mmCIF file of C-alpha atoms in Angstrom:
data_model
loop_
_atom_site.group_PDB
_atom_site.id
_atom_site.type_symbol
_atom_site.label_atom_id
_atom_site.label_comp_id
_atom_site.label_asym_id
_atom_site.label_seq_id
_atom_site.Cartn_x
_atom_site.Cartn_y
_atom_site.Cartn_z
ATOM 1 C CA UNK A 22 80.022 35.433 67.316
ATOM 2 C CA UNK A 23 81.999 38.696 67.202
ATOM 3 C CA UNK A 24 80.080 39.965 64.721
ATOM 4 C CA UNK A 25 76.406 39.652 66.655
ATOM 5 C CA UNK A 26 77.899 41.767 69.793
ATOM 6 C CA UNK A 27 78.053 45.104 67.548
ATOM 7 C CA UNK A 28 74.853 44.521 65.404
ATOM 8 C CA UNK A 29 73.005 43.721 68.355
ATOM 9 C CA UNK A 30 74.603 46.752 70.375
ATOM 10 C CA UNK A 31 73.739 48.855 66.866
ATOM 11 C CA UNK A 32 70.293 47.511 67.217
ATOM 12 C CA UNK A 33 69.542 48.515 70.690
ATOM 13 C CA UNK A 34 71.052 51.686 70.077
ATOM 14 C CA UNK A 35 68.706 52.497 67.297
ATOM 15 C CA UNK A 36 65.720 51.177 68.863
ATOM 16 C CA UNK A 37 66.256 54.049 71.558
ATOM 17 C CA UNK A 38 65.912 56.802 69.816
ATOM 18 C CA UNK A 39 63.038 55.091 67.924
ATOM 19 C CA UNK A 40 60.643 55.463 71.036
ATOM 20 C CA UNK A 41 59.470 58.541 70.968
ATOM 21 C CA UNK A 42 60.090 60.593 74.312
ATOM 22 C CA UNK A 43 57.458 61.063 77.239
ATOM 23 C CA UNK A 44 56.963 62.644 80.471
ATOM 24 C CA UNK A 45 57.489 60.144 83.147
ATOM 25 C CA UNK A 46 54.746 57.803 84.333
ATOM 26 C CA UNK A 47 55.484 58.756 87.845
ATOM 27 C CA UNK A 48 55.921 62.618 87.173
ATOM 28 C CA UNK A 49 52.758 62.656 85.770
ATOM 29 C CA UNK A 50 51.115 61.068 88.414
ATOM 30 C CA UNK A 51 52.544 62.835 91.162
ATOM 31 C CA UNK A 52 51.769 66.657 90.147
ATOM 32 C CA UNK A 53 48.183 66.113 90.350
ATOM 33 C CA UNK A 54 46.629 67.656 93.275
ATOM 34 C CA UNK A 55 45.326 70.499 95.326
ATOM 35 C CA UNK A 56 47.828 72.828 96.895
ATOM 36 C CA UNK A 57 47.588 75.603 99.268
ATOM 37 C CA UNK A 58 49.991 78.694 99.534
ATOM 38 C CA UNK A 59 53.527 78.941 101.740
ATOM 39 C CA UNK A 60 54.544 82.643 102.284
ATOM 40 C CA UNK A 61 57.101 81.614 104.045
ATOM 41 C CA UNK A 62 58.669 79.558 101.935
ATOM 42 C CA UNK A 63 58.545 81.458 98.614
ATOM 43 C CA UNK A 64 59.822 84.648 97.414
ATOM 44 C CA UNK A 65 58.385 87.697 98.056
ATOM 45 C CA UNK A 66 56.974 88.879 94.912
ATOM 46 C CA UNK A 67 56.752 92.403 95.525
ATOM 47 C CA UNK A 68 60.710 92.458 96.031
ATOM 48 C CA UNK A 69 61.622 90.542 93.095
ATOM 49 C CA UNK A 70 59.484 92.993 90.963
ATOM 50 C CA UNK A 71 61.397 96.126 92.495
ATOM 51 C CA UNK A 72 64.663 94.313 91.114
ATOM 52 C CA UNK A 73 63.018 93.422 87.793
ATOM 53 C CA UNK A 74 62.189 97.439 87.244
ATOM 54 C CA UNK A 75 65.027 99.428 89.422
ATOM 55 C CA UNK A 76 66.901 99.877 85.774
ATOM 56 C CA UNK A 77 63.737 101.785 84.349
ATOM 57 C CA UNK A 78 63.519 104.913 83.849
ATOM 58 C CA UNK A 79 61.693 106.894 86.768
ATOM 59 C CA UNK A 80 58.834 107.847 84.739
ATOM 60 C CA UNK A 81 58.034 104.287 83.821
ATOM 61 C CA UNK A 82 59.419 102.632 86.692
ATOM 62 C CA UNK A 83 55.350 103.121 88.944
ATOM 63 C CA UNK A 84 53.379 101.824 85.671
ATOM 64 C CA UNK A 85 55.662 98.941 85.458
ATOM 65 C CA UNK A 86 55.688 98.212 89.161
ATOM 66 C CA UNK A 87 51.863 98.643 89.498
ATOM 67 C CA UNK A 88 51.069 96.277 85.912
ATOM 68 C CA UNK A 89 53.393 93.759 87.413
ATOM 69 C CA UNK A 90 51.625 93.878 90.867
ATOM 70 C CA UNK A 91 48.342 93.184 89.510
ATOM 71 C CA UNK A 92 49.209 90.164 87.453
ATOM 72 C CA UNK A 93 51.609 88.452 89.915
ATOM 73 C CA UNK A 94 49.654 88.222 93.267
ATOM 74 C CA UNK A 95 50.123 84.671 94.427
ATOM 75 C CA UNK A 96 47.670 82.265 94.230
ATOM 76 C CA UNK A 97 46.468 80.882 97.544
ATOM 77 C CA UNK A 98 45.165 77.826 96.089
ATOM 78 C CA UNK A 99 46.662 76.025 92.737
ATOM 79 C CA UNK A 100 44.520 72.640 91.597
ATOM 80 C CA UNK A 101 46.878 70.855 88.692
ATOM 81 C CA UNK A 102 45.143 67.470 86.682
ATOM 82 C CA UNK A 103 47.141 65.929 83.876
ATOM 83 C CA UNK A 104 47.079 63.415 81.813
ATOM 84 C CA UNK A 105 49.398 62.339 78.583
ATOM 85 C CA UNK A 106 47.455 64.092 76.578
ATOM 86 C CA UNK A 107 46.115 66.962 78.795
ATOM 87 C CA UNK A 108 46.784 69.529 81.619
ATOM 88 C CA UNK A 109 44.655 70.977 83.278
ATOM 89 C CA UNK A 110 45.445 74.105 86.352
ATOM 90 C CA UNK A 111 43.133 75.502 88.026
ATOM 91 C CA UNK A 112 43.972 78.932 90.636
ATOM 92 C CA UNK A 113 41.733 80.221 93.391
ATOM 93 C CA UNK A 114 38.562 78.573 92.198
ATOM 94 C CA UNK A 115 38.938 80.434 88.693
ATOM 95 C CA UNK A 116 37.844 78.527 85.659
ATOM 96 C CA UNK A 117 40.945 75.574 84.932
ATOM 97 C CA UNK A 118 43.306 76.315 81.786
ATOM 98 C CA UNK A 119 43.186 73.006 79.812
ATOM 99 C CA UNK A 120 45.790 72.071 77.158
ATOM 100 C CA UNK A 121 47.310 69.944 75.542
ATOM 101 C CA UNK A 122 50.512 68.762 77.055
ATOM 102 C CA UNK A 123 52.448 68.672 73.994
ATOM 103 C CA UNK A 124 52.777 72.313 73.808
ATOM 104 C CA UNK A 125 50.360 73.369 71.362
ATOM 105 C CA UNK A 126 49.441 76.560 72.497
ATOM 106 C CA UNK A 127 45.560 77.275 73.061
ATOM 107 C CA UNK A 128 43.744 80.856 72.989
ATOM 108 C CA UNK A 129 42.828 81.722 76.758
ATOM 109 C CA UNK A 130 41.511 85.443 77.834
ATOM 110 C CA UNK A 131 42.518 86.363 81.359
ATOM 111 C CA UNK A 132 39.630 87.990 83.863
ATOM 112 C CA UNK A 133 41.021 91.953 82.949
ATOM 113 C CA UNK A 134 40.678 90.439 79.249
ATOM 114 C CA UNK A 135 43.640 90.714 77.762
ATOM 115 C CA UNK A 136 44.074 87.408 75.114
ATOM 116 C CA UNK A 137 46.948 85.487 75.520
ATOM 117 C CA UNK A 138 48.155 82.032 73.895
ATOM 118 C CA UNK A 139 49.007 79.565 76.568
ATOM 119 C CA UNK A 140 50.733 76.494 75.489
ATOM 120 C CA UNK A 141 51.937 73.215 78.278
ATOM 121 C CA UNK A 142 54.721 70.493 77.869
ATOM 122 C CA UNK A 143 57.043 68.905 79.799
ATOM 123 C CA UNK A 144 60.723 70.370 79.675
ATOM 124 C CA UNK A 145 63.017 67.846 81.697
ATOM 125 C CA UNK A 146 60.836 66.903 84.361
ATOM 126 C CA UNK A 147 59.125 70.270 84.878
ATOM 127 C CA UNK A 148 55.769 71.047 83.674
ATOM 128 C CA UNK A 149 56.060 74.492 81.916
ATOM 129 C CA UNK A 150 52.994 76.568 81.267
ATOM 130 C CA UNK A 151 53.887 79.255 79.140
ATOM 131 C CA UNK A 152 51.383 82.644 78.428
ATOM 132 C CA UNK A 153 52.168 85.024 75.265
ATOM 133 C CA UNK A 154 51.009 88.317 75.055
ATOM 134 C CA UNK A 155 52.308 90.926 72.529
ATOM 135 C CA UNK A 156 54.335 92.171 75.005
ATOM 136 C CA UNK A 157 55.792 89.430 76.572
ATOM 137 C CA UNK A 158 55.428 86.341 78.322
ATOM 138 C CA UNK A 159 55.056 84.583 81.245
ATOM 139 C CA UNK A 160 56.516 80.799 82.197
ATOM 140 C CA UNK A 161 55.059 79.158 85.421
ATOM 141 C CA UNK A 162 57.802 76.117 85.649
ATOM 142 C CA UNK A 163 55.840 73.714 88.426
ATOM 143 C CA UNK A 164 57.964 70.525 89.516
ATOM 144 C CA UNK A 165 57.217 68.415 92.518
ATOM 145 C CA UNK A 166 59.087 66.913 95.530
ATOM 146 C CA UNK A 167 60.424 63.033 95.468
ATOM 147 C CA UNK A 168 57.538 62.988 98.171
ATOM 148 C CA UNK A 169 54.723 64.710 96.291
ATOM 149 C CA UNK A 170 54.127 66.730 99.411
ATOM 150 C CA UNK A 171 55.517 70.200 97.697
ATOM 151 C CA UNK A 172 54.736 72.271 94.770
ATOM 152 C CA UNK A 173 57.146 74.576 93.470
ATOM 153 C CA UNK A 174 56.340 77.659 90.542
ATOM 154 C CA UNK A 175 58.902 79.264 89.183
ATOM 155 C CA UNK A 176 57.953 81.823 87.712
ATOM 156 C CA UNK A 177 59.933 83.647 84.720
ATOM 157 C CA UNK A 178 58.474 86.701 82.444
ATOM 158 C CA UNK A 179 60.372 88.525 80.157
ATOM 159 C CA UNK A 180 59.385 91.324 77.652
ATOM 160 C CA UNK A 181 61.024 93.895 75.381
ATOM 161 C CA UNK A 182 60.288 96.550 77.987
ATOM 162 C CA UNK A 183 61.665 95.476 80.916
ATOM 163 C CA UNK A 184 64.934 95.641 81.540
ATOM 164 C CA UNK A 185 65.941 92.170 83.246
ATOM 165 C CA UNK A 186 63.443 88.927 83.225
ATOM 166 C CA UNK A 187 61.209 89.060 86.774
ATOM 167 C CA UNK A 188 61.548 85.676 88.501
ATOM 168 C CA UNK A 189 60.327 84.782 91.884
ATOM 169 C CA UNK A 190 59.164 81.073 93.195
ATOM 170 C CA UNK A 191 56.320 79.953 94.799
ATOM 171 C CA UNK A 192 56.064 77.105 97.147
ATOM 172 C CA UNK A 193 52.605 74.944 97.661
ATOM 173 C CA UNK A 194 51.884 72.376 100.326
ATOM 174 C CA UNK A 195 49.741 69.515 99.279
ATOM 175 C CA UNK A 196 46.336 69.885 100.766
#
């Protein structure tokens, strides 16, 4: 009898790590949905690039500022469909990125044209959309309230030319 306690234990044990890892039924379910914009409870973006370039040099400091102003204006209106196998995010009535949610990253070419790989997975409980570009990249990070009512976007992007990462969050209301 002694000796079925630890080869049953040893059994369990290796049976989970033999199921291979998901995103949560209930995760998944809940980020779908249309959200509109809060102002008021997200960061303002235009600060949060100031901090990103203050270190620049003055020269570059304006092209920085106005590159990052352009490609950061908050979206009033983020649409997000998933599925195991697919996500799906959709911004101010623009065409919807689709990928596939196990991070394999997709070629996508933004409205001003520049191409970009975007790639989607799940990263403990957050649903990370991540865009490369030669010169960086950009990670929206969305997670959900316990209630379903609130998106939040983190946003991090980093690149060899700025001197610190820009982050800033955006809050959504479920519409």
């Amino acid at each position: 009898m002694r000796h079925r306690i630890p080869a049953l234990f040893a059994a369990l044990f290796a049976l989970a790590f033999a199921i291979p890892a998901q995103a949560p039924a209930q995760g998944v379910a809940s980020l779908n949905g249309s959200y509109t914009y809060d102002a008021s409870a997200s960061d303002d973006v235009h600060q949060a690039i100031n901090t990103a370039v203050q270190r620049m040099n003055f020269a570059m400091r304006p092209i920085a500022r106005g590159r990052l102003r352009k490609t950061n204006e908050p979206y009033k209106r983020v649409v997000i469909s998933n599925t195991q196998s697919q996500v799906s995010v959709a911004m101010d009535g623009r065409p919807a990125i689709v990928t596939p949610a196990n991070g394999t990253p997709v070629d996508w070419t933004r409205e001003d044209g520049e191409k970009l790989r975007v790639s989607t997975e799940w990263e403990n409980g957050t649903l990370e959309q991540t865009f490369k570009a030669e010169d960086g990249q950009r990670v929206n990070a969305y997670s959900v309230s316990p209630d379903g009512r609130t998106l939040t976007m983190n946003v991090t992007i980093t690149s060899p030319r700025l001197p610190r990462p820009l982050t800033y969050k955006l809050v959504y209301r479920k519409a």
